[in-house]
Amino acid sequence: MTSAPEKTVLDVAREQVLERGVGLSQEQILEVLRLGDDQLTDLLELAHEVRMRWCGPEVEVEGIISLKTGGCPEDCHFCSQSGRFPTPVRSAWLDIPGLVKAARQTRDTGATEFCIVAAVRGPDKRLLGQVREGIKAIREDGNDIQIACSLGMLTQEQVDELVEMGVHRYNHNLETAKSHFANVVTTHTWDERWETLRMIREAGMEVCCGGIIGMGETVEQRAEFAAQLAELNPDECTMNFLIPQPGTPYENYEVVEGKDALRTVAAFRLAMPRPLIRFSGGRELTFGDLGTKQGMLGGINAIIVGNYLTNLGRSADQDLEMLEELNMPVKAISDVL
Ligand code: SF4
């Protein structure tokens, strides 16, 4: 008598993640990350099915604007906005009319989310005052877009203040696996970041958290990171691929190879069946046009249009055309309110 063939990790994922909505464990994620290129198509198809089953066909579109650029005191080794590295980025503030205009342009693309970002360790009184004034001015402009913020680490008082301003989602990335974090950042800890995320969740804001792939982490650490994010269970997970920035310690790092990046995207989807998974920085460099489409068919269901802070993204029109071609409707604001 011959025994039944052993189940592959994709068979297991089909039953566990697709049918039951239970994300893969760290060991299972690692197995997926080790699949060969010959299984990539099957993997992407499964990740797409999982996304369609648990999230639906809509794509959330977000615009992002930098309120305060550069001159950050922290030393995140990937970041061109750190004031500690000789990068070409100079410190600058955006004024309120500029913010209102960017929010209006974002709304006009059909985006439902507008994220206000600042390069800081955490916000001070001046920055929070600007955010408050900015949100008020956006609303006075008749713009009902949802506001998200990314302003670094927060105190409980600041969390409460943001809730009171009507900020509904907060982005704070864990950036990489806990075991790798100290190699990437020395001026604060992974646990400090986790603490901010805990406060955001408890205050009732949506949690947006992700990181950057390609910062010298091992494949085991990629699996560890996906499992740690799954444990956090964010409303949105933002996936970036390293863009080696001139002047930073990572300026000579290799860009993540396209197939490897797609495999990682799909593995993260199988780890987290329900959250939005957003393609953020680095997708053009890593994937080009074709790969972006493959990613959208491999588990991604949210994108950022226009600029990604210090790197030019594609134009909003190009992305919206791509979504139309893929038959993926942009999530309407009435669906999210
Ligand atoms: S805290 Fe943010 S802005 Fe500052 S160096 Fe790190 S990633 Fe860059």
mmCIF file of C-alpha atoms and ligand atoms in Angstrom:
data_model
loop_
_atom_site.group_PDB
_atom_site.id
_atom_site.type_symbol
_atom_site.label_atom_id
_atom_site.label_comp_id
_atom_site.label_asym_id
_atom_site.label_seq_id
_atom_site.Cartn_x
_atom_site.Cartn_y
_atom_site.Cartn_z
ATOM 1 C CA MET A 1 0.000 0.000 0.000
ATOM 2 C CA THR A 2 1.376 3.427 -0.890
ATOM 3 C CA SER A 3 0.903 6.230 1.640
ATOM 4 C CA ALA A 4 -0.787 9.506 0.660
ATOM 5 C CA PRO A 5 1.646 12.182 -0.572
ATOM 6 C CA GLU A 6 2.777 14.527 2.159
ATOM 7 C CA LYS A 7 1.015 17.891 2.245
ATOM 8 C CA THR A 8 3.076 20.855 1.111
ATOM 9 C CA VAL A 9 3.033 24.150 2.995
ATOM 10 C CA LEU A 10 0.773 25.537 0.258
ATOM 11 C CA ASP A 11 -1.742 22.717 0.817
ATOM 12 C CA VAL A 12 -1.691 23.481 4.515
ATOM 13 C CA ALA A 13 -2.047 27.227 3.885
ATOM 14 C CA ARG A 14 -5.021 26.627 1.590
ATOM 15 C CA GLU A 15 -6.894 24.827 4.332
ATOM 16 C CA GLN A 16 -5.693 26.926 7.269
ATOM 17 C CA VAL A 17 -5.528 30.464 5.873
ATOM 18 C CA LEU A 18 -7.915 30.438 2.931
ATOM 19 C CA GLU A 19 -10.640 28.258 4.418
ATOM 20 C CA ARG A 20 -10.357 29.117 8.088
ATOM 21 C CA GLY A 21 -8.741 32.572 8.083
ATOM 22 C CA VAL A 22 -5.961 31.532 10.454
ATOM 23 C CA GLY A 23 -2.606 33.102 9.569
ATOM 24 C CA LEU A 24 0.543 31.022 9.193
ATOM 25 C CA SER A 25 2.863 30.492 12.155
ATOM 26 C CA GLN A 26 6.477 31.685 12.106
ATOM 27 C CA GLU A 27 7.722 28.214 11.086
ATOM 28 C CA GLN A 28 5.162 28.007 8.297
ATOM 29 C CA ILE A 29 6.043 31.502 7.066
ATOM 30 C CA LEU A 30 9.687 30.453 6.927
ATOM 31 C CA GLU A 31 8.745 27.447 4.824
ATOM 32 C CA VAL A 32 6.899 29.725 2.416
ATOM 33 C CA LEU A 33 9.852 32.101 2.209
ATOM 34 C CA ARG A 34 12.022 29.117 1.259
ATOM 35 C CA LEU A 35 9.810 27.970 -1.621
ATOM 36 C CA GLY A 36 11.568 27.849 -4.947
ATOM 37 C CA ASP A 37 10.872 30.172 -7.881
ATOM 38 C CA ASP A 38 9.051 27.265 -9.585
ATOM 39 C CA GLN A 39 6.327 27.547 -6.931
ATOM 40 C CA LEU A 40 6.044 31.333 -6.962
ATOM 41 C CA THR A 41 3.038 31.443 -9.299
ATOM 42 C CA ASP A 42 1.072 29.007 -7.113
ATOM 43 C CA LEU A 43 2.041 30.973 -4.015
ATOM 44 C CA LEU A 44 0.937 34.307 -5.483
ATOM 45 C CA GLU A 45 -2.350 32.813 -6.648
ATOM 46 C CA LEU A 46 -3.082 31.489 -3.194
ATOM 47 C CA ALA A 47 -2.187 34.815 -1.552
ATOM 48 C CA HIS A 48 -4.526 36.551 -3.996
ATOM 49 C CA GLU A 49 -7.351 34.137 -3.179
ATOM 50 C CA VAL A 50 -6.792 34.754 0.524
ATOM 51 C CA ARG A 51 -6.928 38.505 0.001
ATOM 52 C CA MET A 52 -10.140 38.223 -2.075
ATOM 53 C CA ARG A 53 -11.790 35.899 0.438
ATOM 54 C CA TRP A 54 -10.948 37.835 3.598
ATOM 55 C CA CYS A 55 -10.658 41.436 2.344
ATOM 56 C CA GLY A 56 -12.564 41.605 -0.941
ATOM 57 C CA PRO A 57 -11.582 43.199 -4.246
ATOM 58 C CA GLU A 58 -11.407 46.849 -3.087
ATOM 59 C CA VAL A 59 -8.102 48.658 -2.888
ATOM 60 C CA GLU A 60 -7.544 51.408 -0.355
ATOM 61 C CA VAL A 61 -5.754 54.403 -1.796
ATOM 62 C CA GLU A 62 -3.825 56.801 0.407
ATOM 63 C CA GLY A 63 -1.934 60.028 -0.143
ATOM 64 C CA ILE A 64 0.943 60.974 2.089
ATOM 65 C CA ILE A 65 2.440 64.343 2.921
ATOM 66 C CA SER A 66 5.459 65.379 4.903
ATOM 67 C CA LEU A 67 4.718 68.156 7.366
ATOM 68 C CA LYS A 68 8.250 68.216 8.719
ATOM 69 C CA THR A 69 11.034 66.781 6.595
ATOM 70 C CA GLY A 70 14.613 65.863 7.562
ATOM 71 C CA GLY A 71 16.740 66.711 10.588
ATOM 72 C CA CYS A 72 15.466 63.801 12.688
ATOM 73 C CA PRO A 73 17.631 63.094 15.777
ATOM 74 C CA GLU A 74 17.209 59.300 15.442
ATOM 75 C CA ASP A 75 19.663 57.058 13.599
ATOM 76 C CA CYS A 76 17.501 54.592 11.639
ATOM 77 C CA HIS A 77 20.193 53.410 9.230
ATOM 78 C CA PHE A 78 17.887 53.277 6.198
ATOM 79 C CA CYS A 79 16.535 56.798 6.551
ATOM 80 C CA SER A 80 17.567 59.796 4.518
ATOM 81 C CA GLN A 81 15.742 62.041 6.991
ATOM 82 C CA SER A 82 18.060 61.273 9.879
ATOM 83 C CA GLY A 83 20.082 64.356 10.786
ATOM 84 C CA ARG A 84 22.978 62.074 11.743
ATOM 85 C CA PHE A 85 23.946 61.055 8.225
ATOM 86 C CA PRO A 86 25.343 63.195 5.378
ATOM 87 C CA THR A 87 22.253 62.795 3.145
ATOM 88 C CA PRO A 88 21.062 65.446 0.683
ATOM 89 C CA VAL A 89 17.741 65.888 2.578
ATOM 90 C CA ARG A 90 17.457 69.257 4.334
ATOM 91 C CA SER A 91 15.150 70.064 7.216
ATOM 92 C CA ALA A 92 11.930 71.801 6.095
ATOM 93 C CA TRP A 93 8.358 72.488 7.261
ATOM 94 C CA LEU A 94 5.251 72.573 5.119
ATOM 95 C CA ASP A 95 2.800 75.417 5.767
ATOM 96 C CA ILE A 96 -0.930 74.953 6.388
ATOM 97 C CA PRO A 97 -2.080 76.117 2.907
ATOM 98 C CA GLY A 98 0.343 73.560 1.423
ATOM 99 C CA LEU A 99 -1.159 70.846 3.595
ATOM 100 C CA VAL A 100 -4.738 71.779 2.645
ATOM 101 C CA LYS A 101 -3.798 71.765 -1.039
ATOM 102 C CA ALA A 102 -2.149 68.342 -0.795
ATOM 103 C CA ALA A 103 -5.185 66.941 1.043
ATOM 104 C CA ARG A 104 -7.499 68.301 -1.670
ATOM 105 C CA GLN A 105 -5.343 66.818 -4.456
ATOM 106 C CA THR A 106 -5.309 63.484 -2.637
ATOM 107 C CA ARG A 107 -9.093 63.534 -2.240
ATOM 108 C CA ASP A 108 -9.454 64.349 -5.943
ATOM 109 C CA THR A 109 -7.673 61.104 -6.886
ATOM 110 C CA GLY A 110 -10.446 59.181 -5.087
ATOM 111 C CA ALA A 111 -8.197 58.334 -2.130
ATOM 112 C CA THR A 112 -9.912 57.842 1.236
ATOM 113 C CA GLU A 113 -6.882 58.340 3.428
ATOM 114 C CA PHE A 114 -4.485 61.241 3.899
ATOM 115 C CA CYS A 115 -1.464 60.590 6.082
ATOM 116 C CA ILE A 116 0.429 63.461 7.695
ATOM 117 C CA VAL A 117 4.019 62.463 8.370
ATOM 118 C CA ALA A 118 6.836 64.129 10.301
ATOM 119 C CA ALA A 119 10.493 63.137 10.642
ATOM 120 C CA VAL A 120 10.792 63.250 14.417
ATOM 121 C CA ARG A 121 11.493 60.959 17.358
ATOM 122 C CA GLY A 122 8.112 62.011 18.669
ATOM 123 C CA PRO A 123 5.959 65.127 18.349
ATOM 124 C CA ASP A 124 6.525 68.297 20.404
ATOM 125 C CA LYS A 125 3.954 70.995 21.163
ATOM 126 C CA ARG A 126 4.731 72.902 17.971
ATOM 127 C CA LEU A 127 4.231 69.869 15.755
ATOM 128 C CA LEU A 128 0.993 68.800 17.415
ATOM 129 C CA GLY A 129 -0.241 72.413 17.150
ATOM 130 C CA GLN A 130 0.481 72.330 13.395
ATOM 131 C CA VAL A 131 -1.332 69.012 13.010
ATOM 132 C CA ARG A 132 -4.349 70.368 14.887
ATOM 133 C CA GLU A 133 -4.416 73.531 12.792
ATOM 134 C CA GLY A 134 -3.899 71.516 9.604
ATOM 135 C CA ILE A 135 -6.785 69.131 10.285
ATOM 136 C CA LYS A 136 -9.065 72.051 11.113
ATOM 137 C CA ALA A 137 -8.111 73.799 7.852
ATOM 138 C CA ILE A 138 -8.643 70.600 5.806
ATOM 139 C CA ARG A 139 -12.153 70.271 7.239
ATOM 140 C CA GLU A 140 -12.885 73.978 6.637
ATOM 141 C CA ASP A 141 -11.931 73.314 3.015
ATOM 142 C CA GLY A 142 -14.892 70.901 2.845
ATOM 143 C CA ASN A 143 -12.650 67.863 2.631
ATOM 144 C CA ASP A 144 -13.955 64.748 4.411
ATOM 145 C CA ILE A 145 -10.933 62.542 3.718
ATOM 146 C CA GLN A 146 -9.867 60.367 6.641
ATOM 147 C CA ILE A 147 -6.773 61.632 8.411
ATOM 148 C CA ALA A 148 -3.937 59.410 9.509
ATOM 149 C CA CYS A 149 -0.733 60.545 11.209
ATOM 150 C CA SER A 150 2.801 59.256 11.512
ATOM 151 C CA LEU A 151 4.634 61.372 14.057
ATOM 152 C CA GLY A 152 6.940 58.923 15.821
ATOM 153 C CA MET A 153 6.716 57.677 19.378
ATOM 154 C CA LEU A 154 3.911 59.053 21.537
ATOM 155 C CA THR A 155 3.074 59.597 25.178
ATOM 156 C CA GLN A 156 -0.389 58.659 26.458
ATOM 157 C CA GLU A 157 -1.274 62.357 26.579
ATOM 158 C CA GLN A 158 -0.349 62.773 22.906
ATOM 159 C CA VAL A 159 -2.318 59.668 21.927
ATOM 160 C CA ASP A 160 -5.388 61.155 23.648
ATOM 161 C CA GLU A 161 -4.832 64.483 21.913
ATOM 162 C CA LEU A 162 -4.716 62.850 18.476
ATOM 163 C CA VAL A 163 -7.921 60.931 19.182
ATOM 164 C CA GLU A 164 -9.577 64.168 20.197
ATOM 165 C CA MET A 165 -8.421 65.819 16.926
ATOM 166 C CA GLY A 166 -10.229 63.075 14.996
ATOM 167 C CA VAL A 167 -7.167 61.178 13.749
ATOM 168 C CA HIS A 168 -8.506 57.713 13.037
ATOM 169 C CA ARG A 169 -5.361 55.800 12.102
ATOM 170 C CA TYR A 170 -1.773 56.053 13.286
ATOM 171 C CA ASN A 171 1.258 54.705 11.454
ATOM 172 C CA HIS A 172 4.222 53.552 13.463
ATOM 173 C CA ASN A 173 6.450 50.909 11.924
ATOM 174 C CA LEU A 174 8.307 48.231 13.828
ATOM 175 C CA GLU A 175 10.613 48.330 10.771
ATOM 176 C CA THR A 176 12.145 44.874 11.169
ATOM 177 C CA ALA A 177 12.264 41.751 13.350
ATOM 178 C CA LYS A 178 12.864 42.373 17.032
ATOM 179 C CA SER A 179 16.083 40.329 16.864
ATOM 180 C CA HIS A 180 17.461 42.578 14.080
ATOM 181 C CA PHE A 181 16.252 45.975 15.296
ATOM 182 C CA ALA A 182 19.389 46.935 17.246
ATOM 183 C CA ASN A 183 21.423 46.541 14.041
ATOM 184 C CA VAL A 184 19.169 49.067 12.312
ATOM 185 C CA VAL A 185 18.439 51.642 15.033
ATOM 186 C CA THR A 186 20.460 52.415 18.179
ATOM 187 C CA THR A 187 18.691 55.544 19.477
ATOM 188 C CA HIS A 188 15.499 53.799 20.572
ATOM 189 C CA THR A 189 14.248 50.244 20.968
ATOM 190 C CA TRP A 190 11.758 47.945 19.301
ATOM 191 C CA ASP A 191 9.916 47.738 22.633
ATOM 192 C CA GLU A 192 9.484 51.516 22.751
ATOM 193 C CA ARG A 193 7.854 51.322 19.340
ATOM 194 C CA TRP A 194 5.657 48.442 20.471
ATOM 195 C CA GLU A 195 4.525 50.510 23.487
ATOM 196 C CA THR A 196 3.338 53.353 21.238
ATOM 197 C CA LEU A 197 1.420 50.837 19.125
ATOM 198 C CA ARG A 198 -0.209 49.388 22.238
ATOM 199 C CA MET A 199 -1.417 52.832 23.349
ATOM 200 C CA ILE A 200 -2.789 53.619 19.887
ATOM 201 C CA ARG A 201 -4.756 50.372 19.830
ATOM 202 C CA GLU A 202 -6.126 50.882 23.341
ATOM 203 C CA ALA A 203 -7.199 54.436 22.520
ATOM 204 C CA GLY A 204 -9.320 53.103 19.645
ATOM 205 C CA MET A 205 -7.289 54.459 16.740
ATOM 206 C CA GLU A 206 -6.613 52.111 13.846
ATOM 207 C CA VAL A 207 -3.094 50.693 13.915
ATOM 208 C CA CYS A 208 -0.909 50.894 10.830
ATOM 209 C CA CYS A 209 2.396 49.100 11.211
ATOM 210 C CA GLY A 210 4.922 47.515 8.923
ATOM 211 C CA GLY A 211 8.516 47.856 7.976
ATOM 212 C CA ILE A 212 11.250 47.564 5.418
ATOM 213 C CA ILE A 213 12.475 44.414 3.754
ATOM 214 C CA GLY A 214 16.076 44.232 2.585
ATOM 215 C CA MET A 215 17.976 45.692 5.539
ATOM 216 C CA GLY A 216 20.371 42.767 5.950
ATOM 217 C CA GLU A 217 17.885 40.576 7.814
ATOM 218 C CA THR A 218 18.085 36.810 7.358
ATOM 219 C CA VAL A 219 15.197 34.854 5.884
ATOM 220 C CA GLU A 220 14.512 33.558 9.419
ATOM 221 C CA GLN A 221 14.246 37.153 10.611
ATOM 222 C CA ARG A 222 11.814 37.971 7.808
ATOM 223 C CA ALA A 223 9.624 35.133 9.069
ATOM 224 C CA GLU A 224 10.065 36.371 12.639
ATOM 225 C CA PHE A 225 9.019 39.879 11.602
ATOM 226 C CA ALA A 226 5.896 38.657 9.789
ATOM 227 C CA ALA A 227 4.916 36.621 12.870
ATOM 228 C CA GLN A 228 5.482 39.612 15.167
ATOM 229 C CA LEU A 229 3.318 41.803 12.952
ATOM 230 C CA ALA A 230 0.641 39.110 12.895
ATOM 231 C CA GLU A 231 0.709 39.065 16.690
ATOM 232 C CA LEU A 232 0.172 42.832 16.711
ATOM 233 C CA ASN A 233 -2.708 42.275 14.287
ATOM 234 C CA PRO A 234 -2.661 45.740 12.701
ATOM 235 C CA ASP A 235 -5.545 47.199 10.697
ATOM 236 C CA GLU A 236 -2.973 47.980 8.034
ATOM 237 C CA CYS A 237 0.465 46.584 7.353
ATOM 238 C CA THR A 238 2.727 48.724 5.247
ATOM 239 C CA MET A 239 5.421 46.922 3.248
ATOM 240 C CA ASN A 240 8.463 48.794 2.061
ATOM 241 C CA PHE A 241 11.488 47.508 0.206
ATOM 242 C CA LEU A 242 14.759 49.228 0.947
ATOM 243 C CA ILE A 243 15.697 52.075 -1.335
ATOM 244 C CA PRO A 244 19.399 52.497 -0.557
ATOM 245 C CA GLN A 245 19.669 56.194 0.251
ATOM 246 C CA PRO A 246 22.853 58.127 -0.525
ATOM 247 C CA GLY A 247 24.691 59.129 2.639
ATOM 248 C CA THR A 248 23.013 56.534 4.874
ATOM 249 C CA PRO A 249 24.841 53.475 6.242
ATOM 250 C CA TYR A 250 22.749 51.369 3.837
ATOM 251 C CA GLU A 251 23.590 53.334 0.702
ATOM 252 C CA ASN A 252 25.366 50.373 -0.895
ATOM 253 C CA TYR A 253 22.882 47.674 0.040
ATOM 254 C CA GLU A 254 21.498 45.580 -2.783
ATOM 255 C CA VAL A 255 17.902 46.148 -3.796
ATOM 256 C CA VAL A 256 15.701 43.132 -2.972
ATOM 257 C CA GLU A 257 15.355 40.984 -6.063
ATOM 258 C CA GLY A 258 11.860 41.095 -7.629
ATOM 259 C CA LYS A 259 10.894 37.427 -7.183
ATOM 260 C CA ASP A 260 12.125 37.423 -3.625
ATOM 261 C CA ALA A 261 10.093 40.539 -2.911
ATOM 262 C CA LEU A 262 6.939 38.979 -4.387
ATOM 263 C CA ARG A 263 7.488 35.846 -2.333
ATOM 264 C CA THR A 264 7.796 38.030 0.774
ATOM 265 C CA VAL A 265 4.598 39.946 -0.019
ATOM 266 C CA ALA A 266 2.679 36.690 -0.454
ATOM 267 C CA ALA A 267 4.149 35.224 2.748
ATOM 268 C CA PHE A 268 3.069 38.316 4.702
ATOM 269 C CA ARG A 269 -0.458 37.940 3.300
ATOM 270 C CA LEU A 270 -0.562 34.314 4.378
ATOM 271 C CA ALA A 271 0.592 35.411 7.836
ATOM 272 C CA MET A 272 -2.087 38.128 7.982
ATOM 273 C CA PRO A 273 -5.232 37.248 6.008
ATOM 274 C CA ARG A 274 -7.345 40.230 7.074
ATOM 275 C CA PRO A 275 -5.429 43.530 7.348
ATOM 276 C CA LEU A 276 -4.876 45.958 4.548
ATOM 277 C CA ILE A 277 -1.435 45.248 3.154
ATOM 278 C CA ARG A 278 -0.097 48.347 1.508
ATOM 279 C CA PHE A 279 2.648 48.619 -1.065
ATOM 280 C CA SER A 280 4.694 51.571 0.118
ATOM 281 C CA GLY A 281 8.228 52.730 -0.644
ATOM 282 C CA GLY A 282 10.527 50.913 -3.001
ATOM 283 C CA ARG A 283 8.030 49.164 -5.189
ATOM 284 C CA GLU A 284 9.153 50.788 -8.442
ATOM 285 C CA LEU A 285 12.791 50.061 -7.771
ATOM 286 C CA THR A 286 12.193 46.483 -6.704
ATOM 287 C CA PHE A 287 9.422 45.477 -9.048
ATOM 288 C CA GLY A 288 9.007 47.931 -11.884
ATOM 289 C CA ASP A 289 5.581 48.133 -13.521
ATOM 290 C CA LEU A 290 5.043 44.461 -14.065
ATOM 291 C CA GLY A 291 5.875 43.475 -10.527
ATOM 292 C CA THR A 292 3.529 46.041 -9.046
ATOM 293 C CA LYS A 293 0.725 44.325 -10.921
ATOM 294 C CA GLN A 294 1.929 40.914 -9.778
ATOM 295 C CA GLY A 295 1.997 42.178 -6.201
ATOM 296 C CA MET A 296 -1.571 43.430 -6.553
ATOM 297 C CA LEU A 297 -2.412 39.901 -7.684
ATOM 298 C CA GLY A 298 -0.375 38.391 -4.861
ATOM 299 C CA GLY A 299 -1.991 39.727 -1.716
ATOM 300 C CA ILE A 300 -1.645 43.518 -1.774
ATOM 301 C CA ASN A 301 -4.852 45.547 -1.351
ATOM 302 C CA ALA A 302 -3.731 49.089 -0.602
ATOM 303 C CA ILE A 303 -1.391 51.559 -2.276
ATOM 304 C CA ILE A 304 0.059 54.999 -1.770
ATOM 305 C CA VAL A 305 -0.399 57.359 -4.672
ATOM 306 C CA GLY A 306 2.037 60.054 -5.706
ATOM 307 C CA ASN A 307 5.120 60.887 -3.671
ATOM 308 C CA TYR A 308 6.527 58.619 -1.034
ATOM 309 C CA LEU A 309 8.111 61.274 1.112
ATOM 310 C CA THR A 310 11.624 61.719 -0.231
ATOM 311 C CA ASN A 311 11.319 59.466 -3.281
ATOM 312 C CA LEU A 312 9.132 60.128 -6.268
ATOM 313 C CA GLY A 313 6.513 57.468 -6.751
ATOM 314 C CA ARG A 314 4.550 56.943 -9.944
ATOM 315 C CA SER A 315 1.828 59.384 -10.864
ATOM 316 C CA ALA A 316 -1.595 58.755 -9.297
ATOM 317 C CA ASP A 317 -3.111 58.359 -12.772
ATOM 318 C CA GLN A 318 -0.820 55.461 -13.650
ATOM 319 C CA ASP A 319 -1.811 53.629 -10.486
ATOM 320 C CA LEU A 320 -5.520 54.260 -10.901
ATOM 321 C CA GLU A 321 -5.354 53.018 -14.498
ATOM 322 C CA MET A 322 -3.598 49.886 -13.292
ATOM 323 C CA LEU A 323 -6.363 49.215 -10.745
ATOM 324 C CA GLU A 324 -9.010 49.668 -13.405
ATOM 325 C CA GLU A 325 -7.192 47.226 -15.656
ATOM 326 C CA LEU A 326 -7.071 44.723 -12.797
ATOM 327 C CA ASN A 327 -10.761 45.188 -12.083
ATOM 328 C CA MET A 328 -10.077 46.290 -8.533
ATOM 329 C CA PRO A 329 -12.355 49.098 -7.396
ATOM 330 C CA VAL A 330 -10.928 51.899 -5.277
ATOM 331 C CA LYS A 331 -12.496 51.758 -1.832
ATOM 332 C CA ALA A 332 -14.987 54.609 -1.541
ATOM 333 C CA ILE A 333 -15.101 56.926 1.442
ATOM 334 C CA SER A 334 -18.700 55.840 2.188
ATOM 335 C CA ASP A 335 -17.366 52.305 2.776
ATOM 336 C CA VAL A 336 -14.931 53.419 5.423
ATOM 337 C CA LEU A 337 -16.922 55.980 7.402
HETATM 338 S S1 SF4 B 1 12.570 58.132 13.457
HETATM 339 FE FE1 SF4 B 1 11.637 58.149 11.410
HETATM 340 S S2 SF4 B 1 12.335 60.058 10.421
HETATM 341 FE FE2 SF4 B 1 13.647 59.673 12.221
HETATM 342 S S3 SF4 B 1 15.456 58.610 11.389
HETATM 343 FE FE3 SF4 B 1 13.979 57.033 12.099
HETATM 344 S S4 SF4 B 1 12.719 56.538 10.298
HETATM 345 FE FE4 SF4 B 1 13.806 58.459 9.857
#
